[in-house]
mmCIF file of C-alpha atoms in Angstrom:
data_model
loop_
_atom_site.group_PDB
_atom_site.id
_atom_site.type_symbol
_atom_site.label_atom_id
_atom_site.label_comp_id
_atom_site.label_asym_id
_atom_site.label_seq_id
_atom_site.Cartn_x
_atom_site.Cartn_y
_atom_site.Cartn_z
ATOM 1 C CA MET G 1 0.069 -0.021 -0.120
ATOM 2 C CA ALA G 2 2.687 2.546 0.857
ATOM 3 C CA LYS G 3 4.545 1.765 -2.404
ATOM 4 C CA THR G 4 1.261 2.335 -4.373
ATOM 5 C CA ALA G 5 0.942 5.534 -2.307
ATOM 6 C CA THR G 6 4.178 6.506 -3.129
ATOM 7 C CA LYS G 7 3.816 6.121 -6.876
ATOM 8 C CA SER G 8 0.552 7.970 -6.938
ATOM 9 C CA ALA G 9 2.343 10.771 -4.984
ATOM 10 C CA LYS G 10 5.117 10.616 -7.804
ATOM 11 C CA LYS G 11 2.529 10.768 -10.340
ATOM 12 C CA THR G 12 0.676 13.676 -9.026
ATOM 13 C CA ALA G 13 3.865 15.553 -8.637
ATOM 14 C CA ALA G 14 4.917 15.038 -12.027
ATOM 15 C CA LYS G 15 1.650 16.197 -13.816
ATOM 16 C CA ALA G 16 1.697 19.298 -11.194
ATOM 17 C CA ALA G 17 5.219 20.133 -12.633
ATOM 18 C CA ALA G 18 4.269 19.565 -16.074
ATOM 19 C CA LYS G 19 1.623 21.885 -16.182
ATOM 20 C CA PRO G 20 3.573 25.189 -15.523
ATOM 21 C CA ALA G 21 6.117 23.866 -18.017
ATOM 22 C CA ALA G 22 3.559 23.747 -20.671
ATOM 23 C CA LYS G 23 2.018 26.969 -19.881
ATOM 24 C CA ALA G 24 5.816 28.377 -20.196
ATOM 25 C CA ALA G 25 6.169 26.792 -23.685
ATOM 26 C CA ALA G 26 2.938 28.270 -24.725
ATOM 27 C CA LYS G 27 4.024 31.800 -23.975
ATOM 28 C CA PRO G 28 6.097 32.705 -26.861
ATOM 29 C CA ALA G 29 2.849 34.367 -28.100
ATOM 30 C CA ALA G 30 3.919 37.113 -25.876
ATOM 31 C CA ALA G 31 6.721 37.821 -28.613
ATOM 32 C CA LYS G 32 3.941 39.234 -30.952
ATOM 33 C CA PRO G 33 3.759 42.611 -29.506
ATOM 34 C CA ALA G 34 7.429 43.126 -30.829
ATOM 35 C CA VAL G 35 6.656 41.798 -34.286
ATOM 36 C CA LYS G 36 3.893 44.461 -34.422
ATOM 37 C CA ALA G 37 6.156 47.139 -33.284
ATOM 38 C CA THR G 38 8.534 46.234 -36.047
ATOM 39 C CA ALA G 39 5.933 46.198 -38.723
ATOM 40 C CA LYS G 40 4.543 49.561 -37.589
ATOM 41 C CA ALA G 41 8.191 50.950 -37.579
ATOM 42 C CA ALA G 42 8.629 49.784 -41.507
ATOM 43 C CA PRO G 43 8.667 52.957 -43.641
ATOM 44 C CA LYS G 44 5.811 53.320 -45.670
ATOM 45 C CA ALA G 45 5.760 52.720 -49.439
ATOM 46 C CA LYS G 46 5.987 55.943 -51.746
ATOM 47 C CA ALA G 47 3.107 56.800 -53.647
ATOM 48 C CA LYS G 48 3.535 55.995 -57.483
ATOM 49 C CA PRO G 49 3.236 58.795 -59.830
ATOM 50 C CA ALA G 50 0.088 59.483 -61.678
ATOM 51 C CA LYS G 51 -0.093 57.919 -64.873
ATOM 52 C CA LYS G 52 -0.488 60.101 -67.850
ATOM 53 C CA PRO G 53 -3.731 59.757 -69.692
ATOM 54 C CA ALA G 54 -3.851 57.185 -72.550
ATOM 55 C CA VAL G 55 -5.596 59.218 -75.028
ATOM 56 C CA LYS G 56 -5.260 63.028 -75.647
ATOM 57 C CA LEU G 57 -8.475 64.697 -77.009
ATOM 58 C CA SER G 58 -8.476 68.204 -78.475
ATOM 59 C CA MET G 59 -12.165 69.417 -79.028
ATOM 60 C CA LEU G 60 -14.516 72.471 -79.173
ATOM 61 C CA LYS G 61 -17.289 72.607 -76.475
ATOM 62 C CA PRO G 62 -19.965 73.928 -78.544
ATOM 63 C CA SER G 63 -19.957 71.522 -81.428
ATOM 64 C CA VAL G 64 -22.105 67.997 -81.619
ATOM 65 C CA ASN G 65 -19.231 66.356 -83.569
ATOM 66 C CA ASN G 66 -16.835 67.082 -80.567
ATOM 67 C CA MET G 67 -19.650 66.254 -78.094
ATOM 68 C CA THR G 68 -19.970 62.898 -79.730
ATOM 69 C CA VAL G 69 -16.289 61.489 -79.014
ATOM 70 C CA ARG G 70 -16.827 63.439 -75.237
ATOM 71 C CA VAL G 71 -19.719 61.537 -74.532
ATOM 72 C CA PHE G 72 -18.121 58.049 -75.978
ATOM 73 C CA ALA G 73 -14.914 58.577 -74.031
ATOM 74 C CA ARG G 74 -16.921 58.874 -70.700
ATOM 75 C CA ALA G 75 -19.401 56.245 -71.239
ATOM 76 C CA ALA G 76 -16.546 54.021 -72.351
ATOM 77 C CA GLY G 77 -14.578 54.953 -68.992
ATOM 78 C CA LEU G 78 -11.457 55.411 -71.025
ATOM 79 C CA ASP G 79 -8.585 57.372 -69.891
ATOM 80 C CA THR G 80 -8.854 60.619 -71.710
ATOM 81 C CA ALA G 81 -7.546 64.082 -70.995
ATOM 82 C CA GLU G 82 -9.383 67.026 -72.843
ATOM 83 C CA THR G 83 -7.943 70.244 -74.310
ATOM 84 C CA ASP G 84 -10.208 72.904 -75.532
ATOM 85 C CA ALA G 85 -8.971 73.946 -79.249
ATOM 86 C CA TRP G 86 -10.984 76.890 -79.360
ATOM 87 C CA GLY G 87 -8.785 79.449 -81.367
ATOM 88 C CA HIS G 88 -6.125 77.093 -81.756
ATOM 89 C CA THR G 89 -6.693 74.769 -84.636
ATOM 90 C CA ARG G 90 -5.137 77.206 -87.152
ATOM 91 C CA SER G 91 -2.146 77.600 -85.214
ATOM 92 C CA PRO G 92 1.307 75.921 -86.710
ATOM 93 C CA GLU G 93 1.775 73.657 -83.990
ATOM 94 C CA PHE G 94 -1.815 72.141 -84.480
ATOM 95 C CA MET G 95 -1.652 72.503 -88.222
ATOM 96 C CA ALA G 96 1.713 70.371 -88.017
ATOM 97 C CA ARG G 97 -0.105 67.514 -86.343
ATOM 98 C CA ASN G 98 -3.399 67.958 -88.093
ATOM 99 C CA PRO G 99 -3.473 69.428 -91.513
ATOM 100 C CA ALA G 100 -7.183 69.270 -91.836
ATOM 101 C CA HIS G 101 -7.289 71.549 -89.034
ATOM 102 C CA LEU G 102 -10.355 69.718 -87.786
ATOM 103 C CA THR G 103 -11.741 68.697 -84.172
ATOM 104 C CA PRO G 104 -12.235 66.429 -82.364
ATOM 105 C CA MET G 105 -8.899 64.712 -82.609
ATOM 106 C CA ILE G 106 -7.028 62.564 -80.680
ATOM 107 C CA GLU G 107 -3.543 61.616 -80.151
ATOM 108 C CA ASP G 108 -2.540 58.096 -79.359
ATOM 109 C CA LYS G 109 0.785 56.199 -79.443
ATOM 110 C CA GLY G 110 -0.716 53.357 -81.652
ATOM 111 C CA LEU G 111 -1.919 55.489 -84.696
ATOM 112 C CA PRO G 112 0.602 55.507 -87.653
ATOM 113 C CA ARG G 113 0.544 59.157 -87.583
ATOM 114 C CA GLY G 114 -0.098 59.556 -84.005
ATOM 115 C CA VAL G 115 -3.308 61.328 -84.573
ATOM 116 C CA LEU G 116 -6.839 60.787 -85.722
ATOM 117 C CA TRP G 117 -9.691 62.875 -86.456
ATOM 118 C CA GLU G 118 -13.632 62.571 -87.390
ATOM 119 C CA SER G 119 -15.617 61.678 -84.578
ATOM 120 C CA CYS G 120 -16.991 58.489 -85.919
ATOM 121 C CA ALA G 121 -13.424 56.991 -87.044
ATOM 122 C CA ILE G 122 -12.434 57.894 -83.433
ATOM 123 C CA MET G 123 -15.189 56.144 -81.889
ATOM 124 C CA GLN G 124 -14.645 53.093 -84.250
ATOM 125 C CA TYR G 125 -10.913 52.952 -83.455
ATOM 126 C CA LEU G 126 -11.153 53.138 -79.710
ATOM 127 C CA SER G 127 -13.937 50.345 -79.841
ATOM 128 C CA ASN G 128 -11.810 48.298 -81.667
ATOM 129 C CA LYS G 129 -8.597 48.987 -79.665
ATOM 130 C CA HIS G 130 -10.251 48.441 -76.252
ATOM 131 C CA GLY G 131 -12.847 45.862 -76.989
ATOM 132 C CA LEU G 132 -16.093 47.726 -76.606
ATOM 133 C CA GLU G 133 -18.361 45.264 -78.132
ATOM 134 C CA LYS G 134 -21.074 46.885 -76.186
ATOM 135 C CA PHE G 135 -20.794 49.984 -78.247
ATOM 136 C CA TYR G 136 -19.608 48.702 -81.409
ATOM 137 C CA PRO G 137 -20.241 44.984 -81.922
ATOM 138 C CA LYS G 138 -17.922 42.576 -83.467
ATOM 139 C CA ALA G 139 -20.729 40.313 -85.540
ATOM 140 C CA PRO G 140 -20.415 41.436 -89.206
ATOM 141 C CA ALA G 141 -23.973 41.947 -89.716
ATOM 142 C CA LYS G 142 -24.825 44.167 -86.487
ATOM 143 C CA ARG G 143 -21.456 46.188 -86.980
ATOM 144 C CA ALA G 144 -22.521 46.906 -90.663
ATOM 145 C CA MET G 145 -25.856 48.264 -89.594
ATOM 146 C CA ILE G 146 -23.825 50.557 -86.971
ATOM 147 C CA ASP G 147 -21.952 51.586 -89.814
ATOM 148 C CA SER G 148 -24.404 52.210 -92.274
ATOM 149 C CA ALA G 149 -26.502 54.526 -89.737
ATOM 150 C CA MET G 150 -23.237 56.631 -89.043
ATOM 151 C CA PHE G 151 -22.303 57.047 -92.755
ATOM 152 C CA TYR G 152 -25.942 58.062 -93.621
ATOM 153 C CA LEU G 153 -26.015 60.491 -90.786
ATOM 154 C CA VAL G 154 -22.731 62.094 -91.838
ATOM 155 C CA GLY G 155 -23.573 62.037 -95.669
ATOM 156 C CA THR G 156 -27.430 62.706 -95.664
ATOM 157 C CA LEU G 157 -28.664 63.953 -92.513
ATOM 158 C CA TYR G 158 -25.921 66.047 -91.202
ATOM 159 C CA PRO G 159 -25.566 68.120 -94.197
ATOM 160 C CA TYR G 160 -29.141 69.146 -93.735
ATOM 161 C CA VAL G 161 -28.754 69.815 -90.203
ATOM 162 C CA ALA G 162 -25.296 72.136 -90.785
ATOM 163 C CA ARG G 163 -27.231 74.143 -93.590
ATOM 164 C CA ALA G 164 -30.250 74.821 -91.226
ATOM 165 C CA THR G 165 -28.642 75.461 -88.157
ATOM 166 C CA TYR G 166 -24.883 76.831 -88.963
ATOM 167 C CA PRO G 167 -26.316 80.301 -90.080
ATOM 168 C CA PHE G 168 -27.904 80.745 -86.641
ATOM 169 C CA LEU G 169 -24.709 79.166 -84.595
ATOM 170 C CA GLY G 170 -22.292 81.398 -86.303
ATOM 171 C CA PHE G 171 -20.684 78.385 -87.845
ATOM 172 C CA PRO G 172 -18.469 78.911 -90.928
ATOM 173 C CA GLN G 173 -20.385 77.460 -93.749
ATOM 174 C CA TYR G 174 -18.992 75.091 -96.378
ATOM 175 C CA ALA G 175 -17.351 76.453 -99.471
ATOM 176 C CA GLY G 176 -19.678 76.060 -102.710
ATOM 177 C CA GLU G 177 -23.039 76.366 -100.470
ATOM 178 C CA VAL G 178 -25.518 79.003 -100.691
ATOM 179 C CA GLY G 179 -24.753 80.243 -97.321
ATOM 180 C CA HIS G 180 -21.157 80.724 -98.013
ATOM 181 C CA SER G 181 -21.919 82.672 -101.394
ATOM 182 C CA ASP G 182 -22.513 86.425 -101.993
ATOM 183 C CA ALA G 183 -26.208 85.398 -102.640
ATOM 184 C CA HIS G 184 -28.781 87.571 -101.863
ATOM 185 C CA PRO G 185 -30.150 87.160 -98.286
ATOM 186 C CA ASP G 186 -33.677 85.819 -99.679
ATOM 187 C CA ARG G 187 -31.849 83.026 -101.532
ATOM 188 C CA LYS G 188 -29.957 81.876 -98.577
ATOM 189 C CA SER G 189 -33.200 82.035 -96.279
ATOM 190 C CA GLU G 190 -34.787 79.704 -98.938
ATOM 191 C CA ALA G 191 -31.858 77.279 -98.881
ATOM 192 C CA GLN G 192 -32.038 77.205 -95.285
ATOM 193 C CA LYS G 193 -35.865 76.535 -95.089
ATOM 194 C CA ALA G 194 -35.286 74.134 -97.907
ATOM 195 C CA ALA G 195 -32.614 72.175 -95.780
ATOM 196 C CA MET G 196 -35.173 72.296 -92.737
ATOM 197 C CA ALA G 197 -37.913 70.921 -94.595
ATOM 198 C CA ALA G 198 -35.537 67.860 -95.648
ATOM 199 C CA ILE G 199 -34.506 66.812 -92.449
ATOM 200 C CA ALA G 200 -37.925 65.094 -92.071
ATOM 201 C CA GLU G 201 -37.035 62.335 -94.455
ATOM 202 C CA PRO G 202 -33.715 60.845 -93.084
ATOM 203 C CA LEU G 203 -34.987 61.526 -89.314
ATOM 204 C CA GLU G 204 -37.805 58.877 -90.346
ATOM 205 C CA VAL G 205 -35.374 56.505 -91.811
ATOM 206 C CA PHE G 206 -33.465 56.242 -88.665
ATOM 207 C CA HIS G 207 -36.730 55.770 -86.729
ATOM 208 C CA SER G 208 -38.504 53.303 -89.188
ATOM 209 C CA PHE G 209 -35.495 51.145 -90.645
ATOM 210 C CA PHE G 210 -32.047 51.703 -88.316
ATOM 211 C CA ARG G 211 -34.376 51.227 -84.775
ATOM 212 C CA ASP G 212 -36.925 49.362 -86.218
ATOM 213 C CA GLY G 213 -38.694 49.066 -83.050
ATOM 214 C CA LYS G 214 -35.891 48.605 -80.942
ATOM 215 C CA PRO G 215 -34.960 51.261 -78.143
ATOM 216 C CA PHE G 216 -31.667 52.256 -79.738
ATOM 217 C CA ILE G 217 -29.872 51.538 -83.012
ATOM 218 C CA GLY G 218 -27.577 49.228 -80.870
ATOM 219 C CA GLY G 219 -30.631 47.272 -79.522
ATOM 220 C CA LYS G 220 -30.947 47.612 -75.675
ATOM 221 C CA ASN G 221 -27.991 49.960 -75.407
ATOM 222 C CA PRO G 222 -26.739 52.939 -77.101
ATOM 223 C CA SER G 223 -24.255 52.134 -79.776
ATOM 224 C CA ILE G 224 -21.628 54.352 -81.376
ATOM 225 C CA ALA G 225 -24.105 55.479 -83.977
ATOM 226 C CA ASP G 226 -26.837 56.336 -81.190
ATOM 227 C CA ILE G 227 -24.244 58.861 -79.694
ATOM 228 C CA ARG G 228 -23.620 60.373 -82.779
ATOM 229 C CA LEU G 229 -27.421 60.718 -83.937
ATOM 230 C CA ALA G 230 -28.491 61.895 -80.298
ATOM 231 C CA ALA G 231 -25.876 64.598 -80.339
ATOM 232 C CA THR G 232 -26.680 65.944 -83.900
ATOM 233 C CA LEU G 233 -30.311 66.256 -82.751
ATOM 234 C CA GLU G 234 -29.068 68.686 -80.087
ATOM 235 C CA PHE G 235 -28.328 71.441 -82.395
ATOM 236 C CA LEU G 236 -31.859 71.497 -83.901
ATOM 237 C CA ALA G 237 -32.861 73.091 -81.054
ATOM 238 C CA VAL G 238 -31.174 76.440 -82.071
ATOM 239 C CA ILE G 239 -33.790 76.806 -84.804
ATOM 240 C CA ASP G 240 -36.761 75.439 -82.530
ATOM 241 C CA TYR G 241 -37.062 72.610 -85.141
ATOM 242 C CA PRO G 242 -40.400 70.580 -84.112
ATOM 243 C CA LEU G 243 -38.714 67.145 -83.375
ATOM 244 C CA PRO G 244 -41.412 64.455 -83.628
ATOM 245 C CA LYS G 245 -42.132 62.575 -80.192
ATOM 246 C CA TRP G 246 -40.230 59.564 -80.663
ATOM 247 C CA ALA G 247 -37.082 61.495 -81.540
ATOM 248 C CA LYS G 248 -37.527 63.772 -78.232
ATOM 249 C CA ASP G 249 -37.883 60.478 -76.397
ATOM 250 C CA TYR G 250 -35.274 58.640 -77.987
ATOM 251 C CA VAL G 251 -32.625 61.534 -77.121
ATOM 252 C CA ALA G 252 -33.922 61.509 -73.339
ATOM 253 C CA ALA G 253 -33.613 57.731 -73.433
ATOM 254 C CA VAL G 254 -29.768 58.048 -74.626
ATOM 255 C CA GLU G 255 -29.065 60.538 -72.040
ATOM 256 C CA LYS G 256 -30.826 58.572 -69.189
ATOM 257 C CA LYS G 257 -28.926 55.570 -70.247
ATOM 258 C CA LEU G 258 -25.587 57.087 -70.294
ATOM 259 C CA GLY G 259 -26.419 59.585 -67.335
ATOM 260 C CA LYS G 260 -23.358 62.017 -66.926
ATOM 261 C CA ALA G 261 -21.316 60.738 -69.467
ATOM 262 C CA TYR G 262 -23.782 62.259 -72.045
ATOM 263 C CA SER G 263 -25.418 65.244 -69.789
ATOM 264 C CA GLU G 264 -22.108 66.973 -69.123
ATOM 265 C CA PRO G 265 -21.051 67.433 -72.642
ATOM 266 C CA ALA G 266 -24.376 68.113 -73.844
ATOM 267 C CA GLY G 267 -24.582 70.806 -71.151
ATOM 268 C CA ASP G 268 -22.071 72.927 -73.001
ATOM 269 C CA VAL G 269 -23.918 72.332 -76.310
ATOM 270 C CA ARG G 270 -26.996 73.413 -74.948
ATOM 271 C CA GLY G 271 -25.413 76.396 -72.991
ATOM 272 C CA TYR G 272 -23.995 77.789 -76.316
ATOM 273 C CA ILE G 273 -27.281 77.593 -78.027
ATOM 274 C CA ALA G 274 -28.979 79.275 -75.151
ATOM 275 C CA TYR G 275 -26.534 81.964 -75.519
ATOM 276 C CA VAL G 276 -26.793 82.209 -79.290
ATOM 277 C CA LYS G 277 -30.626 82.502 -78.970
ATOM 278 C CA SER G 278 -30.242 85.316 -76.407
ATOM 279 C CA GLN G 279 -28.034 87.285 -78.498
ATOM 280 C CA ALA G 280 -30.513 86.885 -81.260
ATOM 281 C CA LYS G 281 -33.478 88.025 -79.107
ATOM 282 C CA ALA G 282 -31.304 90.966 -77.573
ATOM 283 C CA SER G 283 -30.570 92.309 -81.245
ATOM 284 C CA ALA G 284 -34.014 91.693 -82.560
#
């Protein structure tokens, strides 16, 4: 019995001694504060310098051609820096890069000559480069309809809009046009009225053929052709052109869908139109 009691006592004592040892072995966690202190003391990494914008855009704020690319760049989330080229497009520096002296103009390293003008070409290029199929689909048939709508606008609708609105906007008329000539004011007025009357036909073509019951030419979302058309229709406000209800709703839908990407550049065009109309009233 005594031996058993002795053995039990020894076991109890061994267990009691083992517990503090185990606790002591588990205490290295106390070294953590030192690690934290070392981490806090480490110098902060220097902030990286801001990247230069990938694309430089030279533009004129009152122009719907320029508005087109400004809207597109914002809607597409592109890294773009805008420069107001008002009064500088005929400068030697600008002409050296862009002998056509036209805006909008982008500068991009990937371009063979470093620059590109014409709003539709710019949107096509940037869509292709960045894979923006939402605005410019890759499927040949769908893309063909977008291209057709833009070329029809540039070749047919826009010349009518320009002839009808440029005299009021104070923009230079194209060489060879009646508005640019020394013709009698009555002849110029007749030509302007004829252009206004001609707008209705191509406008209806966009409605019945290119949209064909869809919210936009691009379907559920605005395409680059929709951005170009909506911007063009903005100029008609200067002559109080009676847009059909579908056209008013269409422009409103494009603006709602694109939000500030549309409304901010459109605000510059609308502001200029309001200024022109106020000046006309003041001089009347």
